[in-house]
PDB file of C-alpha atoms in Angstrom:
ATOM      1  CA  PRO A  12      46.457 116.533  89.107  1.00  0.00           C
ATOM      2  CA  VAL A  13      48.921 119.160  90.445  1.00  0.00           C
ATOM      3  CA  PHE A  14      51.477 117.662  92.814  1.00  0.00           C
ATOM      4  CA  GLU A  15      53.564 119.621  95.432  1.00  0.00           C
ATOM      5  CA  PRO A  16      57.342 119.659  94.567  1.00  0.00           C
ATOM      6  CA  LEU A  17      59.280 117.003  96.543  1.00  0.00           C
ATOM      7  CA  VAL A  18      62.436 117.422  98.580  1.00  0.00           C
ATOM      8  CA  TRP A  19      64.364 114.455  97.630  1.00  0.00           C
ATOM      9  CA  THR A  20      66.712 112.564 100.082  1.00  0.00           C
ATOM     10  CA  GLU A  21      70.238 111.636  99.018  1.00  0.00           C
ATOM     11  CA  GLU A  22      69.184 108.008  98.870  1.00  0.00           C
ATOM     12  CA  GLN A  23      66.250 108.868  96.535  1.00  0.00           C
ATOM     13  CA  LEU A  24      68.505 111.046  94.365  1.00  0.00           C
ATOM     14  CA  ARG A  25      71.020 108.243  93.937  1.00  0.00           C
ATOM     15  CA  ALA A  26      68.072 105.928  93.056  1.00  0.00           C
ATOM     16  CA  LEU A  27      66.869 108.464  90.505  1.00  0.00           C
ATOM     17  CA  ASP A  28      70.351 108.839  88.935  1.00  0.00           C
ATOM     18  CA  ALA A  29      70.655 104.983  88.831  1.00  0.00           C
ATOM     19  CA  VAL A  30      67.375 104.810  86.865  1.00  0.00           C
ATOM     20  CA  GLU A  31      68.385 107.502  84.337  1.00  0.00           C
ATOM     21  CA  ASP A  32      71.865 105.801  83.879  1.00  0.00           C
ATOM     22  CA  TRP A  33      70.039 102.615  83.092  1.00  0.00           C
ATOM     23  CA  LEU A  34      67.622 104.229  80.732  1.00  0.00           C
ATOM     24  CA  ASP A  35      70.667 105.715  78.890  1.00  0.00           C
ATOM     25  CA  GLY A  36      72.310 102.270  78.716  1.00  0.00           C
ATOM     26  CA  SER A  37      71.726  98.956  76.984  1.00  0.00           C
ATOM     27  CA  GLU A  38      70.364  96.728  79.741  1.00  0.00           C
ATOM     28  CA  PRO A  39      66.704  95.877  79.059  1.00  0.00           C
ATOM     29  CA  LEU A  40      65.622  95.233  82.653  1.00  0.00           C
ATOM     30  CA  PHE A  41      66.074  97.099  85.890  1.00  0.00           C
ATOM     31  CA  SER A  42      64.442  97.025  89.347  1.00  0.00           C
ATOM     32  CA  LEU A  43      63.520  99.819  91.766  1.00  0.00           C
ATOM     33  CA  THR A  44      62.764  98.160  95.042  1.00  0.00           C
ATOM     34  CA  GLY A  45      62.008  99.248  98.656  1.00  0.00           C
ATOM     35  CA  PRO A  46      59.568  99.029 101.495  1.00  0.00           C
ATOM     36  CA  ALA A  47      56.261 100.810 101.624  1.00  0.00           C
ATOM     37  CA  GLY A  48      56.714 104.516 102.197  1.00  0.00           C
ATOM     38  CA  SER A  49      60.332 104.695 100.879  1.00  0.00           C
ATOM     39  CA  GLY A  50      59.302 106.846  97.882  1.00  0.00           C
ATOM     40  CA  LYS A  51      59.091 104.280  94.949  1.00  0.00           C
ATOM     41  CA  THR A  52      55.890 105.824  93.580  1.00  0.00           C
ATOM     42  CA  SER A  53      57.257 109.370  93.933  1.00  0.00           C
ATOM     43  CA  LEU A  54      60.297 108.351  92.019  1.00  0.00           C
ATOM     44  CA  VAL A  55      58.135 106.761  89.346  1.00  0.00           C
ATOM     45  CA  ARG A  56      56.188 110.036  89.099  1.00  0.00           C
ATOM     46  CA  GLU A  57      59.540 111.916  88.557  1.00  0.00           C
ATOM     47  CA  ILE A  58      60.669 109.372  86.003  1.00  0.00           C
ATOM     48  CA  VAL A  59      57.393 109.708  84.053  1.00  0.00           C
ATOM     49  CA  ALA A  60      57.773 113.541  84.216  1.00  0.00           C
ATOM     50  CA  ARG A  61      61.161 113.280  82.772  1.00  0.00           C
ATOM     51  CA  TYR A  62      60.427 110.595  80.267  1.00  0.00           C
ATOM     52  CA  PRO A  63      56.828 111.059  79.116  1.00  0.00           C
ATOM     53  CA  ASP A  64      56.892 108.076  76.820  1.00  0.00           C
ATOM     54  CA  VAL A  65      57.136 105.666  79.674  1.00  0.00           C
ATOM     55  CA  ILE A  66      54.016 103.398  79.826  1.00  0.00           C
ATOM     56  CA  LEU A  67      52.624 102.681  83.299  1.00  0.00           C
ATOM     57  CA  THR A  68      51.461  99.201  84.177  1.00  0.00           C
ATOM     58  CA  ALA A  69      50.914  97.142  87.328  1.00  0.00           C
ATOM     59  CA  MET A  70      50.314  93.548  88.107  1.00  0.00           C
ATOM     60  CA  THR A  71      46.775  93.962  89.218  1.00  0.00           C
ATOM     61  CA  GLY A  72      43.890  96.267  88.380  1.00  0.00           C
ATOM     62  CA  LYS A  73      43.738  97.761  91.831  1.00  0.00           C
ATOM     63  CA  ALA A  74      47.497  98.496  91.781  1.00  0.00           C
ATOM     64  CA  ALA A  75      47.074 100.022  88.297  1.00  0.00           C
ATOM     65  CA  LEU A  76      44.327 102.324  89.607  1.00  0.00           C
ATOM     66  CA  ARG A  77      46.499 103.349  92.661  1.00  0.00           C
ATOM     67  CA  VAL A  78      49.599 104.089  90.615  1.00  0.00           C
ATOM     68  CA  SER A  79      47.517 106.101  88.173  1.00  0.00           C
ATOM     69  CA  GLN A  80      46.042 108.209  91.009  1.00  0.00           C
ATOM     70  CA  LEU A  81      49.439 108.757  92.592  1.00  0.00           C
ATOM     71  CA  VAL A  82      51.439 109.501  89.472  1.00  0.00           C
ATOM     72  CA  GLY A  83      48.730 111.371  87.576  1.00  0.00           C
ATOM     73  CA  ARG A  84      48.972 109.306  84.453  1.00  0.00           C
ATOM     74  CA  ALA A  85      46.777 106.495  83.001  1.00  0.00           C
ATOM     75  CA  SER A  86      47.962 103.037  83.923  1.00  0.00           C
ATOM     76  CA  SER A  87      46.697  99.545  83.009  1.00  0.00           C
ATOM     77  CA  THR A  88      47.405  96.015  83.939  1.00  0.00           C
ATOM     78  CA  LEU A  89      50.614  94.387  82.590  1.00  0.00           C
ATOM     79  CA  HIS A  90      48.444  91.517  81.200  1.00  0.00           C
ATOM     80  CA  SER A  91      46.357  93.796  79.129  1.00  0.00           C
ATOM     81  CA  ARG A  92      49.541  95.289  77.643  1.00  0.00           C
ATOM     82  CA  LEU A  93      51.450  92.065  77.269  1.00  0.00           C
ATOM     83  CA  TYR A  94      48.918  89.574  76.038  1.00  0.00           C
ATOM     84  CA  TRP A  95      45.922  89.196  73.716  1.00  0.00           C
ATOM     85  CA  PRO A  96      42.877  87.871  75.592  1.00  0.00           C
ATOM     86  CA  PRO A  97      42.615  84.018  75.563  1.00  0.00           C
ATOM     87  CA  THR A  98      40.557  82.587  72.725  1.00  0.00           C
ATOM     88  CA  PRO A  99      37.500  80.390  73.463  1.00  0.00           C
ATOM     89  CA  GLY A 100      38.556  77.002  74.735  1.00  0.00           C
ATOM     90  CA  GLU A 101      41.896  78.279  76.034  1.00  0.00           C
ATOM     91  CA  GLY A 102      40.671  78.891  79.559  1.00  0.00           C
ATOM     92  CA  MET A 103      42.696  81.562  81.337  1.00  0.00           C
ATOM     93  CA  LEU A 104      45.862  80.772  79.473  1.00  0.00           C
ATOM     94  CA  PHE A 105      47.745  83.986  78.280  1.00  0.00           C
ATOM     95  CA  THR A 106      50.205  82.938  75.643  1.00  0.00           C
ATOM     96  CA  ARG A 107      49.835  85.178  72.683  1.00  0.00           C
ATOM     97  CA  LEU A 108      52.015  88.362  72.992  1.00  0.00           C
ATOM     98  CA  ARG A 109      50.918  91.841  71.845  1.00  0.00           C
ATOM     99  CA  GLU A 110      53.327  94.191  70.290  1.00  0.00           C
ATOM    100  CA  PRO A 111      55.112  96.375  72.738  1.00  0.00           C
ATOM    101  CA  PRO A 112      53.145  99.498  73.654  1.00  0.00           C
ATOM    102  CA  GLY A 113      56.244 101.510  73.602  1.00  0.00           C
ATOM    103  CA  ASP A 114      59.902 101.113  74.269  1.00  0.00           C
ATOM    104  CA  LYS A 115      59.804 102.081  78.012  1.00  0.00           C
ATOM    105  CA  VAL A 116      57.380 100.219  80.408  1.00  0.00           C
ATOM    106  CA  ALA A 117      57.169 100.577  84.247  1.00  0.00           C
ATOM    107  CA  ILE A 118      55.636  97.652  86.209  1.00  0.00           C
ATOM    108  CA  ASP A 119      54.297  98.296  89.671  1.00  0.00           C
ATOM    109  CA  GLU A 120      53.911  95.552  92.253  1.00  0.00           C
ATOM    110  CA  SER A 121      56.459  93.386  90.319  1.00  0.00           C
ATOM    111  CA  SER A 122      56.941  91.106  93.269  1.00  0.00           C
ATOM    112  CA  MET A 123      53.765  89.390  91.980  1.00  0.00           C
ATOM    113  CA  MET A 124      55.374  88.462  88.687  1.00  0.00           C
ATOM    114  CA  GLY A 125      56.047  84.845  87.910  1.00  0.00           C
ATOM    115  CA  PRO A 126      58.777  83.238  85.782  1.00  0.00           C
ATOM    116  CA  LEU A 127      56.756  82.772  82.681  1.00  0.00           C
ATOM    117  CA  VAL A 128      55.551  86.405  82.580  1.00  0.00           C
ATOM    118  CA  LEU A 129      59.188  87.575  82.973  1.00  0.00           C
ATOM    119  CA  GLN A 130      60.122  85.187  80.063  1.00  0.00           C
ATOM    120  CA  HIS A 131      57.388  86.666  77.996  1.00  0.00           C
ATOM    121  CA  LEU A 132      58.438  90.247  78.776  1.00  0.00           C
ATOM    122  CA  ARG A 133      61.909  89.313  77.458  1.00  0.00           C
ATOM    123  CA  GLY A 134      60.098  88.086  74.338  1.00  0.00           C
ATOM    124  CA  TRP A 135      59.198  91.740  73.451  1.00  0.00           C
ATOM    125  CA  GLY A 136      62.753  91.841  72.124  1.00  0.00           C
ATOM    126  CA  TYR A 137      65.457  94.239  71.521  1.00  0.00           C
ATOM    127  CA  GLY A 138      65.369  97.847  72.522  1.00  0.00           C
ATOM    128  CA  MET A 139      62.765  97.528  75.309  1.00  0.00           C
ATOM    129  CA  LYS A 140      63.395  99.121  78.726  1.00  0.00           C
ATOM    130  CA  LEU A 141      61.356  97.497  81.481  1.00  0.00           C
ATOM    131  CA  LEU A 142      61.460  98.996  84.975  1.00  0.00           C
ATOM    132  CA  LEU A 143      60.262  96.506  87.636  1.00  0.00           C
ATOM    133  CA  VAL A 144      59.024  98.381  90.738  1.00  0.00           C
ATOM    134  CA  GLY A 145      58.063  96.654  93.990  1.00  0.00           C
ATOM    135  CA  ASP A 146      59.006  95.506  97.446  1.00  0.00           C
ATOM    136  CA  ASP A 147      61.256  92.424  97.389  1.00  0.00           C
ATOM    137  CA  TYR A 148      59.787  91.502 100.919  1.00  0.00           C
ATOM    138  CA  GLN A 149      56.301  91.183  99.593  1.00  0.00           C
ATOM    139  CA  LEU A 150      54.754  87.694  99.238  1.00  0.00           C
ATOM    140  CA  PRO A 151      56.146  85.849  96.257  1.00  0.00           C
ATOM    141  CA  ALA A 152      54.157  85.418  93.019  1.00  0.00           C
ATOM    142  CA  VAL A 153      51.510  82.633  92.810  1.00  0.00           C
ATOM    143  CA  ILE A 154      53.178  80.270  90.280  1.00  0.00           C
ATOM    144  CA  THR A 155      51.844  77.213  88.425  1.00  0.00           C
ATOM    145  CA  GLY A 156      52.847  73.689  89.395  1.00  0.00           C
ATOM    146  CA  LYS A 157      55.302  73.514  86.511  1.00  0.00           C
ATOM    147  CA  GLU A 158      56.906  76.770  87.375  1.00  0.00           C
ATOM    148  CA  LEU A 159      57.268  75.448  90.926  1.00  0.00           C
ATOM    149  CA  GLN A 160      58.967  72.311  89.606  1.00  0.00           C
ATOM    150  CA  ASP A 161      61.204  74.251  87.259  1.00  0.00           C
ATOM    151  CA  TYR A 162      62.126  77.311  89.478  1.00  0.00           C
ATOM    152  CA  GLY A 163      61.339  76.384  93.174  1.00  0.00           C
ATOM    153  CA  GLU A 164      59.119  78.047  95.649  1.00  0.00           C
ATOM    154  CA  ASP A 165      61.615  80.690  96.604  1.00  0.00           C
ATOM    155  CA  TRP A 166      61.824  82.203  93.091  1.00  0.00           C
ATOM    156  CA  SER A 167      61.611  85.932  92.952  1.00  0.00           C
ATOM    157  CA  VAL A 168      61.702  88.289  90.035  1.00  0.00           C
ATOM    158  CA  PHE A 169      64.043  90.490  92.067  1.00  0.00           C
ATOM    159  CA  SER A 170      66.543  87.639  92.239  1.00  0.00           C
ATOM    160  CA  GLU A 171      66.614  87.675  88.395  1.00  0.00           C
ATOM    161  CA  VAL A 172      66.381  91.458  87.740  1.00  0.00           C
ATOM    162  CA  ARG A 173      68.925  93.706  89.599  1.00  0.00           C
ATOM    163  CA  GLY A 174      68.704  97.422  90.115  1.00  0.00           C
ATOM    164  CA  VAL A 175      68.606  99.966  92.841  1.00  0.00           C
ATOM    165  CA  ALA A 176      66.987  99.615  96.362  1.00  0.00           C
ATOM    166  CA  LEU A 177      65.474 102.263  98.703  1.00  0.00           C
ATOM    167  CA  GLU A 178      65.857 101.370 102.374  1.00  0.00           C
ATOM    168  CA  THR A 179      64.704 104.436 104.332  1.00  0.00           C
ATOM    169  CA  VAL A 180      60.878 104.557 105.027  1.00  0.00           C
ATOM    170  CA  MET A 181      59.819 108.269 104.738  1.00  0.00           C
ATOM    171  CA  ARG A 182      56.079 107.795 105.370  1.00  0.00           C
ATOM    172  CA  SER A 183      54.678 105.950 108.284  1.00  0.00           C
ATOM    173  CA  ALA A 184      51.166 104.537 108.046  1.00  0.00           C
ATOM    174  CA  GLY A 185      50.907 103.689 111.784  1.00  0.00           C
ATOM    175  CA  GLY A 186      51.920 100.887 114.030  1.00  0.00           C
ATOM    176  CA  VAL A 187      51.505  98.026 111.560  1.00  0.00           C
ATOM    177  CA  LEU A 188      53.937  99.622 109.124  1.00  0.00           C
ATOM    178  CA  ARG A 189      56.507 100.411 111.929  1.00  0.00           C
ATOM    179  CA  ALA A 190      56.249  96.861 113.183  1.00  0.00           C
ATOM    180  CA  ALA A 191      56.825  95.402 109.720  1.00  0.00           C
ATOM    181  CA  GLU A 192      59.799  97.605 109.211  1.00  0.00           C
ATOM    182  CA  TYR A 193      61.205  96.544 112.598  1.00  0.00           C
ATOM    183  CA  VAL A 194      60.865  92.821 111.656  1.00  0.00           C
ATOM    184  CA  ARG A 195      62.452  93.462 108.281  1.00  0.00           C
ATOM    185  CA  ARG A 196      65.318  95.392 109.817  1.00  0.00           C
ATOM    186  CA  THR A 197      66.128  93.088 112.799  1.00  0.00           C
ATOM    187  CA  GLY A 198      64.491  89.770 111.999  1.00  0.00           C
ATOM    188  CA  GLU A 199      62.692  89.858 115.311  1.00  0.00           C
ATOM    189  CA  ILE A 200      58.959  89.484 115.828  1.00  0.00           C
ATOM    190  CA  CYS A 201      57.136  92.227 117.632  1.00  0.00           C
ATOM    191  CA  GLU A 202      54.588  91.516 120.341  1.00  0.00           C
ATOM    192  CA  LYS A 203      52.837  94.832 119.659  1.00  0.00           C
ATOM    193  CA  SER A 204      52.169  96.597 116.278  1.00  0.00           C
ATOM    194  CA  ASP A 205      52.846 100.028 117.668  1.00  0.00           C
ATOM    195  CA  LEU A 206      56.539 100.326 118.423  1.00  0.00           C
ATOM    196  CA  ASP A 207      55.893 103.554 120.248  1.00  0.00           C
ATOM    197  CA  ALA A 208      54.110 101.539 122.996  1.00  0.00           C
ATOM    198  CA  PRO A 209      56.134  99.944 125.857  1.00  0.00           C
ATOM    199  CA  GLY A 210      57.416  96.571 124.790  1.00  0.00           C
ATOM    200  CA  LYS A 211      57.976  94.987 121.453  1.00  0.00           C
TER     201      LYS A 211
END
């Protein structure tokens, strides 16, 4: 698809510079976080345009389809890139790592990533660049009982992987998003979803 050129905000340009600096450096992991509508996907689209060898993935099939449509490049689930399918008798255990699909991988909806998946990503080894994209206020990953015991229920991939955060919401999808952003910013609960209406 043909996308209209974007006019970047200063915040988005700083984030883009931070990602490019990271890509030119030696750290393997970096995060790009921010609320819905802050421009994360637009930045990923720009990064892919500048670095065509970036492999796009997401934590779910639906997210992979969405990022593919918005970025204009094929995307797949992280699990299909990271793991061989379980063998008969293994159930749904994903333990056998594939070879890396390339040396630069972007992972959308990374808030859904659990500790074991992060550990396996690190197992891809030296030279990998892994960009974790998501909203650190999203619900945490569903983790196993052992992971809960080892890491605690408040574990988040974004407490492990640092990077750059967008804060300004550029796109509004109605009252629900405005209310969520209000709660996030102030810590207060709204009585109405539409903040333009009288009362909160």
